[in-house]
Coordinates of C-alpha atoms in Angstrom, one line a residue:
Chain J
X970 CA 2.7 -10.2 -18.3
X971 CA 2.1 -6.8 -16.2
X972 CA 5.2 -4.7 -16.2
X973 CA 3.9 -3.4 -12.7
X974 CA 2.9 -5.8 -10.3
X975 CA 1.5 -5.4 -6.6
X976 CA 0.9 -7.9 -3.9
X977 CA -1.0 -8.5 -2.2
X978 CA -4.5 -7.3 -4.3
X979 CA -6.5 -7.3 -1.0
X980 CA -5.5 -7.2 2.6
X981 CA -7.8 -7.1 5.6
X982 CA -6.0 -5.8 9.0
X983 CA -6.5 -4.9 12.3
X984 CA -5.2 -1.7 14.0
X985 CA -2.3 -1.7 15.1
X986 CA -0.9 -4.7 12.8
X987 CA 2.3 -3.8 10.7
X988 CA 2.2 -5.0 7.0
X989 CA 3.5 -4.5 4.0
X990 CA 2.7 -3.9 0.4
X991 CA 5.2 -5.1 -2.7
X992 CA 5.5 -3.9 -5.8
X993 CA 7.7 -4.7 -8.5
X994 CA 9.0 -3.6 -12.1
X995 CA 9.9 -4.9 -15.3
X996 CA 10.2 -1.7 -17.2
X997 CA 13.6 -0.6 -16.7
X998 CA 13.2 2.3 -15.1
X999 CA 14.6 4.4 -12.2
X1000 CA 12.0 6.2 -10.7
X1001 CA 9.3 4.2 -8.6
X1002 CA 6.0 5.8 -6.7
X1003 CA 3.6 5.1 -4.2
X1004 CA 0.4 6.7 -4.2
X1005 CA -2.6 6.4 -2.3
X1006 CA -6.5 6.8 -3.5
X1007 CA -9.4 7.7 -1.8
X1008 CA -12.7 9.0 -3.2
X1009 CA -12.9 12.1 -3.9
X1010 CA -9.1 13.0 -2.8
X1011 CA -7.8 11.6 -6.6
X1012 CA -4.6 10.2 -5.9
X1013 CA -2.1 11.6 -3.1
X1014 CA 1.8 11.0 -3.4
X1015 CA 2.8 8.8 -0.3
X1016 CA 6.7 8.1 -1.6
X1017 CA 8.7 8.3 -4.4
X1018 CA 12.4 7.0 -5.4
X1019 CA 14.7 8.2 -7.8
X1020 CA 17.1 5.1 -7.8
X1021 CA 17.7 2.5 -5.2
X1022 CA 20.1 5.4 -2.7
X1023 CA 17.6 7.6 -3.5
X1024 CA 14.0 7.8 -1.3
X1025 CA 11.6 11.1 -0.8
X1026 CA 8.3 11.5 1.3
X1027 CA 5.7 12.6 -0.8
X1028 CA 2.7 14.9 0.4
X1029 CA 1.4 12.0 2.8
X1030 CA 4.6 10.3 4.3
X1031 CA 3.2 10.6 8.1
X1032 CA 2.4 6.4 9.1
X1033 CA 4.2 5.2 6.3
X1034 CA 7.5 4.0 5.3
X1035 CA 9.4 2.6 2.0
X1036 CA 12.2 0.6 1.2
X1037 CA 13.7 0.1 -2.0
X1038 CA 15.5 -3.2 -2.5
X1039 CA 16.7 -3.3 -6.0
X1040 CA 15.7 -1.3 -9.2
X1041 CA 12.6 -3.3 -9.7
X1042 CA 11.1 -3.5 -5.8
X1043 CA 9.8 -0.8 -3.8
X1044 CA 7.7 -1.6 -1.0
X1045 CA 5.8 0.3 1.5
X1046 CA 4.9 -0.7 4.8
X1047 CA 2.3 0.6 7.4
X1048 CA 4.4 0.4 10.9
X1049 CA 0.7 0.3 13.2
X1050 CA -2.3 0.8 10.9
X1051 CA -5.3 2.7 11.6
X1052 CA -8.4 3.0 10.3
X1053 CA -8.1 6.4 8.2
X1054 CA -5.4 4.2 6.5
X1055 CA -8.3 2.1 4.6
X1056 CA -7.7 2.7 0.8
X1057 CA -6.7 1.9 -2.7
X1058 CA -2.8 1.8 -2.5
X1059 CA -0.7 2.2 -5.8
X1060 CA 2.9 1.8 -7.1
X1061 CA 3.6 3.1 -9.9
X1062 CA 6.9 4.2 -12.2
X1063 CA 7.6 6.7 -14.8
X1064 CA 10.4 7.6 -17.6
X1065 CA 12.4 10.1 -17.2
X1066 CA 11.4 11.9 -20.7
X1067 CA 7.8 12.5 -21.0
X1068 CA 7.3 11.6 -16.7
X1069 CA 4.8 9.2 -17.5
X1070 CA 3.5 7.2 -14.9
X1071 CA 2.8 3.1 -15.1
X1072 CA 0.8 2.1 -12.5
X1073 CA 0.4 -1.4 -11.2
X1074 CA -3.3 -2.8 -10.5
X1075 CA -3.8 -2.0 -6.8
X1076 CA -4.0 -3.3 -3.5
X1077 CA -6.6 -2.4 -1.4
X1078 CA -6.2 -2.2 1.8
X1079 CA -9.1 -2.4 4.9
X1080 CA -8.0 -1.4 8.3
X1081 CA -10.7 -2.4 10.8
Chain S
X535 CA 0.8 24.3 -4.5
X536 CA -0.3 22.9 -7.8
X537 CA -3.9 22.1 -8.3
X538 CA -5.8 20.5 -11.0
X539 CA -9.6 20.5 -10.8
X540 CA -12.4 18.5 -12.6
X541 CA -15.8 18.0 -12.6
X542 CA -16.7 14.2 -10.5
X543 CA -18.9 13.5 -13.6
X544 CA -20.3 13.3 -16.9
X545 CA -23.2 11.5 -18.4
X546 CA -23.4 10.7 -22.5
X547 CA -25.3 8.2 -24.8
X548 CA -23.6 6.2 -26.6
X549 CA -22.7 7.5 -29.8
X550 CA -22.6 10.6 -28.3
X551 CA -19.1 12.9 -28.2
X552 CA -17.9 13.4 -24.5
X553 CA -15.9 16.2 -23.6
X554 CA -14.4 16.2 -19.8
X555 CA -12.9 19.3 -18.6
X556 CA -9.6 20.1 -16.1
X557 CA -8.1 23.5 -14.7
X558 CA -4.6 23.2 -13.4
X559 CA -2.8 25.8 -11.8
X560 CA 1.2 25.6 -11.9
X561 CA 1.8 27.9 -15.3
X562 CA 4.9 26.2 -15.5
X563 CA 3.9 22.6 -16.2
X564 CA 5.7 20.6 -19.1
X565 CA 3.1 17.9 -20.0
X566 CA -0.6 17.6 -19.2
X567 CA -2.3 14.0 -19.6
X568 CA -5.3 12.5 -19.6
X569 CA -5.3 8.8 -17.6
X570 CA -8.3 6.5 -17.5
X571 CA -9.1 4.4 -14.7
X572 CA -11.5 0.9 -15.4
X573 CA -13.1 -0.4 -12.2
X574 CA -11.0 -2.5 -10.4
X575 CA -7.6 -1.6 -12.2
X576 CA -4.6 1.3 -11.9
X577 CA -5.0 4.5 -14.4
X578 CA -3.5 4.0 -17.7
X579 CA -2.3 6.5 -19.7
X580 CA -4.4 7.5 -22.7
X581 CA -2.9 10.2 -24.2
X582 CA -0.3 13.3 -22.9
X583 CA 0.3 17.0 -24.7
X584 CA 3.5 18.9 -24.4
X585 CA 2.6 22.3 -23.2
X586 CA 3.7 24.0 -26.4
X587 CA 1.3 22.3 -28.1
X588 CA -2.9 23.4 -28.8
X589 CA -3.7 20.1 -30.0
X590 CA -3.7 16.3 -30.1
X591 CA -5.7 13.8 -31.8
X592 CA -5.2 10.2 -31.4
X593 CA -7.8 8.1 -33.3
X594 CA -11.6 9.4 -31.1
X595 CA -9.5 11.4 -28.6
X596 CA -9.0 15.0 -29.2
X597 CA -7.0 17.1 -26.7
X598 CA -7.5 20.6 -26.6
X599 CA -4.8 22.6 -24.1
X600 CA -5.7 26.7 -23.6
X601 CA -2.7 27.9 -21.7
X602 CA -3.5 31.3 -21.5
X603 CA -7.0 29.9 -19.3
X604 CA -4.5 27.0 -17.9
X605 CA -7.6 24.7 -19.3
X606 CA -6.9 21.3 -20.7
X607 CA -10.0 19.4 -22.2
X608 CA -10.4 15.9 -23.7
X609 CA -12.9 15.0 -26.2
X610 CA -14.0 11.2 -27.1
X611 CA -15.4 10.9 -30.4
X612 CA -18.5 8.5 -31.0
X613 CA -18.4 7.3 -27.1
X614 CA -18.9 3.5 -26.2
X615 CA -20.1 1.3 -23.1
X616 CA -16.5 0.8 -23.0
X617 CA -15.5 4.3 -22.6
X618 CA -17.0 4.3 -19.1
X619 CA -14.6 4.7 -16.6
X620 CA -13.2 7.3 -14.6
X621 CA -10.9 9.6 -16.2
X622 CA -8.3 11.9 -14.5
X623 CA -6.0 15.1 -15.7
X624 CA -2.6 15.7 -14.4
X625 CA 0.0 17.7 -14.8
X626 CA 4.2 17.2 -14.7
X627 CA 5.9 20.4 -13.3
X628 CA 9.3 21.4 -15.2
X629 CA 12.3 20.4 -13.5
X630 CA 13.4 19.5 -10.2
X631 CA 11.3 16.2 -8.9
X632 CA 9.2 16.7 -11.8
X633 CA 5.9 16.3 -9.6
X634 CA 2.9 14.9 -10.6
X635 CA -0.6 16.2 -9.7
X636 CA -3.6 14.4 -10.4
X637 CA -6.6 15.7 -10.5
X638 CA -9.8 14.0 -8.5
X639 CA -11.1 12.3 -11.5
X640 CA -14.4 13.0 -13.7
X641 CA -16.3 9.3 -14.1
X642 CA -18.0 8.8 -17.3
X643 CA -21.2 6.7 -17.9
X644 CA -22.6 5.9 -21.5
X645 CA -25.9 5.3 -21.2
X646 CA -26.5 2.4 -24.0

């Protein structure tokens, strides 16, 4: 079994729609990410969390917002999605030694 | 801020040795790693050096980390159709958050 999982894999909006994307953890650990990728752009830190009191915006937090529910959830959610919004979304976590990241498999997202 | 640069891509035969190059620019970053990315799925780690280290080698993956030219390479022995993917260099800062910046990705094709 994945120890990162996403749902959904795909979505397919409209503007202005509010949804949300899950992700959830088996590993153990504290720290949890969400990233988006575009091409080109590599990936770009939307949110990260350090333990469940614990949330920070990344470098792209503007449109987006998180919630972490437990140790193993984080999910972010697009309050009114726009177009630019269209990418490869990824949560990811990491251990605290060595700051590696485990990512889950993606959802991408289409705002039309 | 921290940047970390590659080339978008590299062409080999199989058989061939691949090399794919990264320049990073935060002098005080911990560990550098080297993530690969199959179509469809998140980036996996492959391998990571701790910056006081010159080399790695891990089975057909050689690391090769220059601090003094903040240049990180990683070299795939006797490269397979397998091998082809898109492959992307980050670095962990030292302390704090412990950011993580990705580079944009090189994609490799082996050419059967």
């Amino acid at each position: 079994d994945a120890d990162v999982t996403q749902t959904p894999r795909n979505r397919i909006t409209k503007t202005g729609k509010r949804i949300m994307l899950e992700c959830s953890q088996t590993k153990g650990h504290d720290r949890m990410y969400w990233y988006r990728q575009d091409p080109g752009l590599g990936l770009r830190l939307i949110y990260y969390s350090f333990d469940v009191k614990d949330i920070n915006k990344g470098e792209i937090s503007d449109g987006y917002s998180v919630s972490r529910q437990a140790q193993a959830k984080f999910s972010l959610s697009l309050e009114s999605a726009i177009p630019n919004q269209t990418a490869l979304y990824f949560c990811a976590t990491s251990d605290q030694l060595t700051n590696t990241q485990y990512f889950g498999p993606g959802t991408r997202l289409t705002v039309l | 801020g921290e940047d970390v640069e590659q080339s978008l891509f590299l062409s080999v035969r199989e058989g061939d040795s691949s090399v794919i190059n990264c320049t990073y620019t935060d002098s005080s970053s911990t560990y550098l790693y080297w993530y690969k990315q199959e179509p469809g799925a998140g980036l996996q780690l492959l391998t990571y050096i701790f910056s006081n280290m010159d080399m790695k080698q891990d089975q057909r993956l050689t690391v090769l980390l220059n601090k003094k030219d903040k240049h990180l390479s990683l070299r795939i022995a006797d490269t397979q159709t397998g091998d082809s993917a898109i492959y992307f260099c980050a670095e962990s800062e030292d302390g704090g958050y412990q950011k993580v910046t990705f580079g944009t990705g090189t994609k490799l094709q082996v050419i059967p």
